[in-house]
Short mmCIF file of C-alpha atoms and ligand atoms in Angstrom, two decimals:
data_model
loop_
_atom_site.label_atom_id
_atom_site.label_comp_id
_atom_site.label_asym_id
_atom_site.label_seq_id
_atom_site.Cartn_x
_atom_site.Cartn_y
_atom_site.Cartn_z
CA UNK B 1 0.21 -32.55 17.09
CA UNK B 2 -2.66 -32.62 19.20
CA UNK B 3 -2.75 -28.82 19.66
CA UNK B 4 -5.93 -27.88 17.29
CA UNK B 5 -4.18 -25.30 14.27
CA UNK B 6 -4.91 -21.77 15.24
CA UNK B 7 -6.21 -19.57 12.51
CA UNK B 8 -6.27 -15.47 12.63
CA UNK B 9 -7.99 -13.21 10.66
CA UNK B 10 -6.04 -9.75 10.31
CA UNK B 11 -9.10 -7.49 8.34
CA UNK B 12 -7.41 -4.57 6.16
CA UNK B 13 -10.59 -2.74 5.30
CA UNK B 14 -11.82 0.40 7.42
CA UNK B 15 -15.45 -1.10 7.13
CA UNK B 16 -16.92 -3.25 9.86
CA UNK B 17 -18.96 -5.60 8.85
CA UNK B 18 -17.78 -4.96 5.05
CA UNK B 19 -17.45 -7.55 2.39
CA UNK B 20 -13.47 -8.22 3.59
CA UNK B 21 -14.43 -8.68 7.16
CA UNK B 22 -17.77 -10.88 6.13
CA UNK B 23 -15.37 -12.95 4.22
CA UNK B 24 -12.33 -13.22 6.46
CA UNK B 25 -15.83 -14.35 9.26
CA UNK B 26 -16.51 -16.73 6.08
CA UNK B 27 -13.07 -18.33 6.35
CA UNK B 28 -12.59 -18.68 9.64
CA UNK B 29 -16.27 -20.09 10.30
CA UNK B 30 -14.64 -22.74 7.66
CA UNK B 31 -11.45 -23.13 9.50
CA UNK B 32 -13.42 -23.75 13.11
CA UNK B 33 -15.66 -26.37 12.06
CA UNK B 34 -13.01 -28.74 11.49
CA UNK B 35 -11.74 -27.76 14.93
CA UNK B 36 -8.92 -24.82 14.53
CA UNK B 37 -8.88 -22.05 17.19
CA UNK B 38 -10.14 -18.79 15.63
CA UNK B 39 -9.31 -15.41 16.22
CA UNK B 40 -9.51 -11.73 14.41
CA UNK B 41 -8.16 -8.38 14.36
CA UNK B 42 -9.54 -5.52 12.52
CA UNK B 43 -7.26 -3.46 12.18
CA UNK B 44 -9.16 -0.12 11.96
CA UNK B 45 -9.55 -0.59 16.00
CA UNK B 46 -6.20 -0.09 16.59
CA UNK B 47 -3.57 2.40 16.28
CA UNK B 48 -0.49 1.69 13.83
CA UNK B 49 1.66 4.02 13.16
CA UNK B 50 3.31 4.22 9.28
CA UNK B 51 7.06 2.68 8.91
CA UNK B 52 9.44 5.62 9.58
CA UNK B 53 12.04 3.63 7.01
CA UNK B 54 14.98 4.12 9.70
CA UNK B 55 15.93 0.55 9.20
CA UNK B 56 17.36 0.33 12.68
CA UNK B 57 15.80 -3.35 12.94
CA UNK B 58 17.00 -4.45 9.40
CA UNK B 59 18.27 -6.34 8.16
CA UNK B 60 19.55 -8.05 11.71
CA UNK B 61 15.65 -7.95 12.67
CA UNK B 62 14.93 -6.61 15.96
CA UNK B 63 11.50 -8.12 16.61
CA UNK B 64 10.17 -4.65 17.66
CA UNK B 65 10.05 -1.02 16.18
CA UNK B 66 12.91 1.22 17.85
CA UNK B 67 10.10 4.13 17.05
CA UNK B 68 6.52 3.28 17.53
CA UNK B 69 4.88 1.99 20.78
CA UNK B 70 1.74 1.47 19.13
CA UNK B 71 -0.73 -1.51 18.76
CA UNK B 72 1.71 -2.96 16.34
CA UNK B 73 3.23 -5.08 19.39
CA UNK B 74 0.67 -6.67 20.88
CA UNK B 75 -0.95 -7.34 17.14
CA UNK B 76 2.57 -8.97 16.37
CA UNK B 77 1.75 -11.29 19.54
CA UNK B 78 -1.09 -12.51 18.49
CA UNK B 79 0.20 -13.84 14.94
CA UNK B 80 3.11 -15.22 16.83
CA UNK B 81 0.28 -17.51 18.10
CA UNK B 82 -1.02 -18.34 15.23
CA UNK B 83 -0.29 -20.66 13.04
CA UNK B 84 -2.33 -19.46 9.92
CA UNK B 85 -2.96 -15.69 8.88
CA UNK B 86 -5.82 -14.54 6.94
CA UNK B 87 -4.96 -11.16 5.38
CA UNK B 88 -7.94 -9.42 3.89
CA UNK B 89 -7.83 -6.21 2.51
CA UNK B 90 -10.28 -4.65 -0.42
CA UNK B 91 -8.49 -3.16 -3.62
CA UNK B 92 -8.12 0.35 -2.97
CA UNK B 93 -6.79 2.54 -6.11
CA UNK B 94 -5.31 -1.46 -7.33
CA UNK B 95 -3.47 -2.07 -4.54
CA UNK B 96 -4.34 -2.83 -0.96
CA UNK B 97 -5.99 -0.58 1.69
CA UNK B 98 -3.09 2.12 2.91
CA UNK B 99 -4.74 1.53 6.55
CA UNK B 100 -3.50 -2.55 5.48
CA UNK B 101 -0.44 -1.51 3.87
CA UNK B 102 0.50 0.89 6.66
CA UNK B 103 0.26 -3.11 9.22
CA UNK B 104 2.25 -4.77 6.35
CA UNK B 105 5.17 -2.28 6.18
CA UNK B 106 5.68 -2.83 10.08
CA UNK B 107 6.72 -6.17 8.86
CA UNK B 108 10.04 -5.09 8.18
CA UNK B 109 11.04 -6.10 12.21
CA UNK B 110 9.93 -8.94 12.17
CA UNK B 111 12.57 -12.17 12.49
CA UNK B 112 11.50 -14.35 9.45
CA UNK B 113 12.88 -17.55 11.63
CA UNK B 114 9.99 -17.07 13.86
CA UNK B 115 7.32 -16.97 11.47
CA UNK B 116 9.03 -20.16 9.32
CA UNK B 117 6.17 -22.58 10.00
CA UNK B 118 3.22 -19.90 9.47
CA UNK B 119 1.21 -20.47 6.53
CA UNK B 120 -0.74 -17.46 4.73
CA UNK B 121 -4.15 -17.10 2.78
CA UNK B 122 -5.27 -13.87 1.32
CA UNK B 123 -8.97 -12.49 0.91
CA UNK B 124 -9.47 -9.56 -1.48
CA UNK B 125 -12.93 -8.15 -2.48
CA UNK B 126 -13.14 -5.30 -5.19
CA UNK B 127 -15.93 -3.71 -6.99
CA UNK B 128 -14.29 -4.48 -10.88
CA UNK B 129 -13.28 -7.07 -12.26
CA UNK B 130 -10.50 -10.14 -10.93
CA UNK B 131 -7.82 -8.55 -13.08
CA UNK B 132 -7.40 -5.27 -10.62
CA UNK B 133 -6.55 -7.24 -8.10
CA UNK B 134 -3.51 -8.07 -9.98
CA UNK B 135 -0.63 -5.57 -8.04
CA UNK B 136 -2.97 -6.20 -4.87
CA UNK B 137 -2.68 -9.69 -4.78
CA UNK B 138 1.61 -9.78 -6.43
CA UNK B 139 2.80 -7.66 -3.29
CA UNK B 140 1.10 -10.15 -0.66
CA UNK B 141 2.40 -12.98 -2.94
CA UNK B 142 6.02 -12.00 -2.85
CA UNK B 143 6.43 -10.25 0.36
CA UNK B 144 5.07 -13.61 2.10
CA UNK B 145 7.68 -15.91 -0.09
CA UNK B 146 9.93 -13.36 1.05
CA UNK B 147 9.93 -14.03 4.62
CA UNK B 148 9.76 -17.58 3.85
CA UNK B 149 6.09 -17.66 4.66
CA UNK B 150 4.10 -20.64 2.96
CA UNK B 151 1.77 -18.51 1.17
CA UNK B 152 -1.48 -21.15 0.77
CA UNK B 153 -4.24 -19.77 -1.39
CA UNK B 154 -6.10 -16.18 -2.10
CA UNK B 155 -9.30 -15.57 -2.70
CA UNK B 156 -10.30 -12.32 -5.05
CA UNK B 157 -14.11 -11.39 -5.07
CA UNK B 158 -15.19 -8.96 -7.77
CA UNK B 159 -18.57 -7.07 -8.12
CA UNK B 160 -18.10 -6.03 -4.69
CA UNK B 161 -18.78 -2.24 -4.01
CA UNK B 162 -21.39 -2.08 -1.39
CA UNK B 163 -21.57 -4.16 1.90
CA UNK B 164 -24.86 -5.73 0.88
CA UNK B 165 -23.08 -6.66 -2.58
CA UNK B 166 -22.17 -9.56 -0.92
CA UNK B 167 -25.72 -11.28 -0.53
CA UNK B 168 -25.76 -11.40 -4.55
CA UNK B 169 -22.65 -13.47 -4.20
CA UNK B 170 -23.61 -16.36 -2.07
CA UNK B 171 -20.72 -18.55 -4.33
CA UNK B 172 -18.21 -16.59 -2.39
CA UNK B 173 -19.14 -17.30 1.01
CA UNK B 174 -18.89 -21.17 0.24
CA UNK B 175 -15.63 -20.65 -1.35
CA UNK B 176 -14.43 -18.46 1.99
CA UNK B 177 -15.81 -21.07 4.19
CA UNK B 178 -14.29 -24.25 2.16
CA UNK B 179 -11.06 -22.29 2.07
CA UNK B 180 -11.39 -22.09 5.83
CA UNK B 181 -11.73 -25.81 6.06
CA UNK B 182 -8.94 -26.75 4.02
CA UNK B 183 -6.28 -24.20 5.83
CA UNK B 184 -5.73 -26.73 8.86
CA UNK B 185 -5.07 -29.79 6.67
CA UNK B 186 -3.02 -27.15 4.01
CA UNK B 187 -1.21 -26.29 7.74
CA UNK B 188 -0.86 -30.30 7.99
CA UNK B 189 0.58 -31.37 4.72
CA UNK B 190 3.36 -28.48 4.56
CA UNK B 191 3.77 -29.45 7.94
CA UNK B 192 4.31 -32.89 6.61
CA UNK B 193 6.47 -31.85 3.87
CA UNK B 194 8.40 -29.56 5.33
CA UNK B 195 8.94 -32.02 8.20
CA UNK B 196 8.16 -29.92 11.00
CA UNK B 197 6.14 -31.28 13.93
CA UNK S 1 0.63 25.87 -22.61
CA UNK S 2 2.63 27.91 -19.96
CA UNK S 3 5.85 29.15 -20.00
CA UNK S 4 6.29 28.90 -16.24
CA UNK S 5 4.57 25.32 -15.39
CA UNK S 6 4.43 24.80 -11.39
CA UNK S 7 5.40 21.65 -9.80
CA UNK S 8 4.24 20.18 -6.87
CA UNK S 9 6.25 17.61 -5.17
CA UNK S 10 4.78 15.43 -2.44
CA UNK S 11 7.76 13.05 -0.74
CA UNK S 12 6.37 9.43 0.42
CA UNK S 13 8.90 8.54 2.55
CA UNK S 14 9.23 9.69 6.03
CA UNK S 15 13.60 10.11 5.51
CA UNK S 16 13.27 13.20 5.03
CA UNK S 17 17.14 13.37 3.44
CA UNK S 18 16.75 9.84 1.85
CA UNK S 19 16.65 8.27 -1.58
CA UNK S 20 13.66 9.11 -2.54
CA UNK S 21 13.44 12.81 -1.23
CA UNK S 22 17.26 13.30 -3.28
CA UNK S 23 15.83 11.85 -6.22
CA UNK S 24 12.75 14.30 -6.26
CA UNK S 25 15.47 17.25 -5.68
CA UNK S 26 17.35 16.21 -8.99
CA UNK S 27 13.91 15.96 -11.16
CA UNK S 28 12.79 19.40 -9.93
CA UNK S 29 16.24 20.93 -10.45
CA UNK S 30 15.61 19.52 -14.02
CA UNK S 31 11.94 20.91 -14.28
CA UNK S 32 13.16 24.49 -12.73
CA UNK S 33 16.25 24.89 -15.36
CA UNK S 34 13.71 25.10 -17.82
CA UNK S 35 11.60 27.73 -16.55
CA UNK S 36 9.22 25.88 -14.47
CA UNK S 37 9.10 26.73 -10.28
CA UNK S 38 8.72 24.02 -7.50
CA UNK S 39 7.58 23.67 -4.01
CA UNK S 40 8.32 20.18 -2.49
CA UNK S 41 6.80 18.59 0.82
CA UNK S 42 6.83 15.84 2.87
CA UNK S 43 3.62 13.64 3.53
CA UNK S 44 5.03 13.34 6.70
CA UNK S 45 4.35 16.86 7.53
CA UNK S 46 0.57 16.42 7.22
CA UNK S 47 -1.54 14.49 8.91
CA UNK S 48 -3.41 11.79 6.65
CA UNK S 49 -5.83 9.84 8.32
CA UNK S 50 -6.76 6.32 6.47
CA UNK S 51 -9.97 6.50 3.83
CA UNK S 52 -12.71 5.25 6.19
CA UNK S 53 -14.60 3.55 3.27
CA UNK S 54 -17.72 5.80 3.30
CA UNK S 55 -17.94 5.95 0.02
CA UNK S 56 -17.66 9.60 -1.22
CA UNK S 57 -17.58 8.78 -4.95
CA UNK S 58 -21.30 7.21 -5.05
CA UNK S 59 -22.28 10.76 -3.43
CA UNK S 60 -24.49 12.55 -5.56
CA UNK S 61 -23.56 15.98 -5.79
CA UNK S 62 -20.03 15.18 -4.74
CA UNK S 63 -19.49 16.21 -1.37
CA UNK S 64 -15.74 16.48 0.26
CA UNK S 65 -14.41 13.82 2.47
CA UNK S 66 -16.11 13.86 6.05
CA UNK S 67 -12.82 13.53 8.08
CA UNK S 68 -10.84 16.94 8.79
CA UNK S 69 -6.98 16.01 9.15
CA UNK S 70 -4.93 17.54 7.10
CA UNK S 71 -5.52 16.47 3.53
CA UNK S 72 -7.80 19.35 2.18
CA UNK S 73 -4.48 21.18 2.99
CA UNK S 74 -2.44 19.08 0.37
CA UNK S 75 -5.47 19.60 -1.55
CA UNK S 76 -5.06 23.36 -1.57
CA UNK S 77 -1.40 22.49 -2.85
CA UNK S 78 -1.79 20.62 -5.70
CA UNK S 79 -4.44 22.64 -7.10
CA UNK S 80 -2.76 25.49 -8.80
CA UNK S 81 -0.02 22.90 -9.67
CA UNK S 82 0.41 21.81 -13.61
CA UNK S 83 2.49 18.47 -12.32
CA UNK S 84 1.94 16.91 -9.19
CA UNK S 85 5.18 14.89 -8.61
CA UNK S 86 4.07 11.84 -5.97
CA UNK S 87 7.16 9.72 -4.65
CA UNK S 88 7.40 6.70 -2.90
CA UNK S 89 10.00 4.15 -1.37
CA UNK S 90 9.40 1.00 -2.35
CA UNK S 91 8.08 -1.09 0.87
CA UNK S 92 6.96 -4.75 0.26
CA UNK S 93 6.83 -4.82 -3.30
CA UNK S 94 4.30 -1.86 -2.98
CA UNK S 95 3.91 1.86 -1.88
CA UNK S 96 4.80 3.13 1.55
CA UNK S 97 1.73 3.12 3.76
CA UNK S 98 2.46 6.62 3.98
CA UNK S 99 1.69 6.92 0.51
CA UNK S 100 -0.51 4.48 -0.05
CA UNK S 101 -3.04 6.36 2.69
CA UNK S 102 -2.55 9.73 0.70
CA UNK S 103 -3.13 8.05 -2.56
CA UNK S 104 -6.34 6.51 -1.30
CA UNK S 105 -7.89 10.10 -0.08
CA UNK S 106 -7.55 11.54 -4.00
CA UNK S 107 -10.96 10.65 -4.18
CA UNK S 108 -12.39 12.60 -1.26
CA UNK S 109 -10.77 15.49 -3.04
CA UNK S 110 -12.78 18.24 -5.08
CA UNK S 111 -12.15 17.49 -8.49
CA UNK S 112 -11.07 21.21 -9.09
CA UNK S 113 -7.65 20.01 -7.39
CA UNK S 114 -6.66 17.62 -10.84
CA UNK S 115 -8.28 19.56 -13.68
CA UNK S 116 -5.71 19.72 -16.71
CA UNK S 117 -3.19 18.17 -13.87
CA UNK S 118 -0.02 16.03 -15.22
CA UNK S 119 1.15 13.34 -12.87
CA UNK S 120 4.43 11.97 -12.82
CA UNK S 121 5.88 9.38 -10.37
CA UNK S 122 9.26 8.33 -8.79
CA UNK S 123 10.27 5.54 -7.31
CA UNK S 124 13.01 4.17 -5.00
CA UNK S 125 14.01 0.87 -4.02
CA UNK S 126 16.91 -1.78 -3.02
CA UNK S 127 16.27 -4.41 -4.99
CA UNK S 128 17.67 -4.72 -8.84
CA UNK S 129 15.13 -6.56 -10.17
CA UNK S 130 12.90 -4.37 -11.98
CA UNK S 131 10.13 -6.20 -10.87
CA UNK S 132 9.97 -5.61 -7.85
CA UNK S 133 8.51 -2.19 -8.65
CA UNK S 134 6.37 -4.02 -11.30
CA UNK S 135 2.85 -4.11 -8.89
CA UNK S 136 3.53 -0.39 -7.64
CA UNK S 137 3.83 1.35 -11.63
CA UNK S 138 1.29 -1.12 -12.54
CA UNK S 139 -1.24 0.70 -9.82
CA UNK S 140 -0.13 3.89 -10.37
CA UNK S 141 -0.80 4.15 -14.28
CA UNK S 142 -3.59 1.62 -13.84
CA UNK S 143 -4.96 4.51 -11.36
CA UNK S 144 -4.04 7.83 -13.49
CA UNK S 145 -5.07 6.69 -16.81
CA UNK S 146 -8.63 5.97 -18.16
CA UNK S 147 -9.21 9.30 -15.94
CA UNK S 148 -11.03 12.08 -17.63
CA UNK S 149 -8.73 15.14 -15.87
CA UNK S 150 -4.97 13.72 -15.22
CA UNK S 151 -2.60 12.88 -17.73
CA UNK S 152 0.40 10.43 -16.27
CA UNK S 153 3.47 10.97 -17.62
CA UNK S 154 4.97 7.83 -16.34
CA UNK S 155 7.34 6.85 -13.12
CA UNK S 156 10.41 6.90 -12.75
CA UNK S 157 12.62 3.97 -10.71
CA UNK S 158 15.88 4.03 -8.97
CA UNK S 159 17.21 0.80 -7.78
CA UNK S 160 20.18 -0.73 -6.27
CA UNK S 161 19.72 2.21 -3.29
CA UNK S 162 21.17 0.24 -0.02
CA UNK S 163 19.37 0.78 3.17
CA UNK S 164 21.63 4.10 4.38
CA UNK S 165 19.31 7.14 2.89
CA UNK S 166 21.95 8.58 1.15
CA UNK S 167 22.92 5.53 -1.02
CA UNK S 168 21.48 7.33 -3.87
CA UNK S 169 24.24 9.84 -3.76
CA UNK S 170 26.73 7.04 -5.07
CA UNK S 171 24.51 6.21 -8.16
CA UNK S 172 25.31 9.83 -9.79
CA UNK S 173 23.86 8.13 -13.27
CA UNK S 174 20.34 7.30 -11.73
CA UNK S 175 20.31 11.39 -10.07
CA UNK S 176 21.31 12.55 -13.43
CA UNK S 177 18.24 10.59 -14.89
CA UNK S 178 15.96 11.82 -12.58
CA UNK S 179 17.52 15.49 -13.86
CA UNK S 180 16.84 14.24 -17.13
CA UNK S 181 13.06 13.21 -15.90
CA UNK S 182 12.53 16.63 -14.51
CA UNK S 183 13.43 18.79 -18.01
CA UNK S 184 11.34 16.61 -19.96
CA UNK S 185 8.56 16.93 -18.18
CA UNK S 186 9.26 20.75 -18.25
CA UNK S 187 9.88 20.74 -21.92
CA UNK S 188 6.04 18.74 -21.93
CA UNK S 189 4.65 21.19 -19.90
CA UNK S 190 5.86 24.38 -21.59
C1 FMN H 1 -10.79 4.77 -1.87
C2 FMN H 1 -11.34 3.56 -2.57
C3 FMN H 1 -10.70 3.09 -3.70
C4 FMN H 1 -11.19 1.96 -4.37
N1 FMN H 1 -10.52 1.52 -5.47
C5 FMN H 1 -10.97 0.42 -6.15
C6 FMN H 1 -10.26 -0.07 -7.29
O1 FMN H 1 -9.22 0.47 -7.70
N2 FMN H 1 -10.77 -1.14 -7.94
C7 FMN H 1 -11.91 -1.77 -7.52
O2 FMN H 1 -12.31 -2.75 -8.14
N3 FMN H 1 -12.58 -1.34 -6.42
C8 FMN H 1 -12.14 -0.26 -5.73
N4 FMN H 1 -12.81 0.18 -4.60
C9 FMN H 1 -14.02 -0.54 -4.15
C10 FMN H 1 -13.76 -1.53 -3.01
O3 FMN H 1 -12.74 -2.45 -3.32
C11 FMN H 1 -15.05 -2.30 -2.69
O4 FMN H 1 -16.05 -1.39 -2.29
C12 FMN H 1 -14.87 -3.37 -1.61
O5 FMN H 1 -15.99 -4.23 -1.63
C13 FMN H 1 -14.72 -2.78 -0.22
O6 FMN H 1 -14.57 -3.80 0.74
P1 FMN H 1 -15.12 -3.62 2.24
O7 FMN H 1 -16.61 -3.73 2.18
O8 FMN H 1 -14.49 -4.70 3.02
O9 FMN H 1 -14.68 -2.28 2.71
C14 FMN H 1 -12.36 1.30 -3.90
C15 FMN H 1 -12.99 1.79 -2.75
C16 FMN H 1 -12.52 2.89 -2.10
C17 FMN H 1 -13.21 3.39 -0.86
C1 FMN H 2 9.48 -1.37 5.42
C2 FMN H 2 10.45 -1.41 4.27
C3 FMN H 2 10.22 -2.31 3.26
C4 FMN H 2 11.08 -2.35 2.14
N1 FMN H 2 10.79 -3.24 1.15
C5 FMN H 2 11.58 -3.26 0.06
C6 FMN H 2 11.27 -4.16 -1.02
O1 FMN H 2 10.30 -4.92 -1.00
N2 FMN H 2 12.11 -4.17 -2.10
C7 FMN H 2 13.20 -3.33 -2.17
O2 FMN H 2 13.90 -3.37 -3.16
N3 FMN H 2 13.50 -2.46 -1.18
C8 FMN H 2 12.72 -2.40 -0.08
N4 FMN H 2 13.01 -1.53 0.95
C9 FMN H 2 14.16 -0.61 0.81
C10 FMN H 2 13.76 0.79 0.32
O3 FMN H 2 12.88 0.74 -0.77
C11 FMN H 2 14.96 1.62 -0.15
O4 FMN H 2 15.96 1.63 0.84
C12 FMN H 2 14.54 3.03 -0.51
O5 FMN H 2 15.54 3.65 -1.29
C13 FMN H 2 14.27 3.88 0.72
O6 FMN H 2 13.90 5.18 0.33
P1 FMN H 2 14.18 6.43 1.29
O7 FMN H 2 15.67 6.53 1.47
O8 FMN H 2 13.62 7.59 0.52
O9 FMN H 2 13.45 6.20 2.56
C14 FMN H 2 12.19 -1.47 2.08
C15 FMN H 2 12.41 -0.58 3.13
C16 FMN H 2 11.58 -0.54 4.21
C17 FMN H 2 11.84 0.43 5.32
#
């Protein structure tokens, strides 16, 4: 295990430089300065294209949509890599961002043996109050645990409307960037307990 | 109080002959036996770009949503509608994206388009655990009550729908429900 754990941040808000993408930077500051390999996509750069529900590549999993040559394959790629995801998406209308939930339906091709060692933490700002992040935060929750995915930690910031909200909330940014640090050794005690190498 | 209430029905999944689109059929065969007239479409249909984030609702006076797909369209729809019946698939525990990015433009709509508007919801899925539509009808009333214009009349979920998209047809007690569904909210709306 002398590979260094490779985090990636997938950002589910259409803001650059918004309170999910300052946060998911927060994280995997964290994650790099005990010496994982970074990387991030937001996804408002690239093109997905919504789930047509054909269910062509379910439930025998085809590893790649029979309808959409999109960005959606080269995205999938890069969390092949990876060995960590950090999913952040804002609570939009109390769920996540339909520009997020448009990536996670896409999900339905992937083979859940390939992803059986990735490990998953969530980051979800809002402008209310923890609570409305409820339905947000149960549909990352169970769809992880549903491809087998070890779903680590989350962390929901309220009071969170504008992008500058943020710098009245310096608590979160620690908490983002001491999540970051503990994802590797998370990564290295399920690896541990799950005895893969 | 209307005699004739109008339903608009707005399909969130792209199978255009699936579960969910069947389902819809049977509550607005309901909703037109007693009186009421419908016009159904597909989100598909329309181009809906994602909500860029701008944010609209701290605009003071309102102003419309800056992008120009096709949602002032839908807009123009739902407005002289009494019900606007949404629908979605359940994908992931959630709404389709599909959906999901239609649900998230409401706000960049002119209010005009939900004055006095009932909204009603139905829902399709595989699973047969009830909660696994638990986070999407906890968003949707969460999002359609407290409101000051729309009155939610509830969802309604059919489950147990395997993958083919016309499993539904088999399940003749959940269409008849969603029959059911449709009168009642006629009989409301009367
Ligand atoms: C269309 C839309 C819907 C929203 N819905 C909610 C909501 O239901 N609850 C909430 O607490 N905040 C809601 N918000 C506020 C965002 O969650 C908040 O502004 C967040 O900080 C945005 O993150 P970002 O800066 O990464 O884009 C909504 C924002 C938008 C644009
Ligand atoms: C991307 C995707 C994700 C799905 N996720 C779930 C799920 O989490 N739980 C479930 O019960 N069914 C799930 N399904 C199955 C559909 O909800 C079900 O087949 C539904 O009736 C499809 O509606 P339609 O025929 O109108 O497209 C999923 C289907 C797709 C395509």
């Amino acid at each position: 295990m002398n590979q260094p754990i490779r985090v990636l941040g997938i950002v589910g808000s259409p803001r650059r430089g918004g309170n999910t993408e300052r946060l998911v930077d927060d994280v995997l500051r964290g994650s790099q300065s005990v010496g994982a390999e970074i990387g991030k996509i937001a996804l408002s750069d690239h093109r997905v294209e919504s789930c047509l529900g054909c269910l062509t590549c379910y439930p025998e999993g085809r590893d790649r949509c029979a309808n959409h040559d999109d960005a959606m394959a080269a995205i999938t790629q890069r969390m092949k890599e990876a060995d960590v995801w950090v999913l952040g998406t804002p609570v939009y209308c109390y769920g996540p961002t339909g520009l997020f939930k448009t990536f996670l339906d896409r999900w339905i091709c992937f083979l859940p043996e390939v992803y059986e060692n990735t490990a998953v933490a969530s980051v979800i700002p809002l402008n209310r109050a923890t609570l409305r992040a409820e339905p947000t935060l149960t549909m990352l929750k169970t769809t992880c645990q549903s491809f087998g995915l070890h779903y680590l930690a989350g962390l929901v910031a309220p009071d969170l409307l504008h992008v500058a909200d943020l710098d009245r909330h310096p608590e979160y940014r620690v908490q983002a960037a001491e999540l970051g640090r503990l994802l590797p050794v998370g990564i290295t005690s399920l690896s541990s307990i799950g005895g893969v190498s | 109080m209307n005699r004739h209430p109008k339903a608009l029905a707005l399909v969130g999944s792209a199978r255009k002959h699936g579960n969910t689109s069947r389902l819809v059929d049977e509550v607005l065969r309901g909703f037109v036996e007693l009186g009421g007239s419908a016009e159904k479409v597909y989100l598909s249909d329309y181009s809906i770009r994602h909500c860029l984030g701008c944010p609209c609702y701290v605009w003071k006076p309102k102003r419309p949503c800056i992008q120009t797909d096709d949602l002032a369209k839908l807009g123009n729809l739902m407005e002289p509608a009494q019900l606007i019946l949404i629908s979605t698939p359940i994908y992931w525990y959630g709404p389709s994206g599909l959906f999901k990015n239609f649900l998230d433009r409401w706000i960049g709509l002119p209010t005009s388009v939900f004055e006095k508007s009932h909204v009603a919801a139905v829902l399709t899925m595989q699973d047969t655990t009830p909660d696994t539509a638990g986070p999407t009808e906890e968003m949707l009333r969460r999002s359609f009550t407290g409101g000051a214009w729309i009155t939610y009349e509830g969802s309604l979920l059919a489950s147990g729908l395997h993958h083919t998209p016309d499993a539904i047809t088999s399940h003749p007690q959940q269409l008849d429900e969603g029959y059911q569904f449709g009168r009642s909210l006629a009989e409301k709306l009367r």
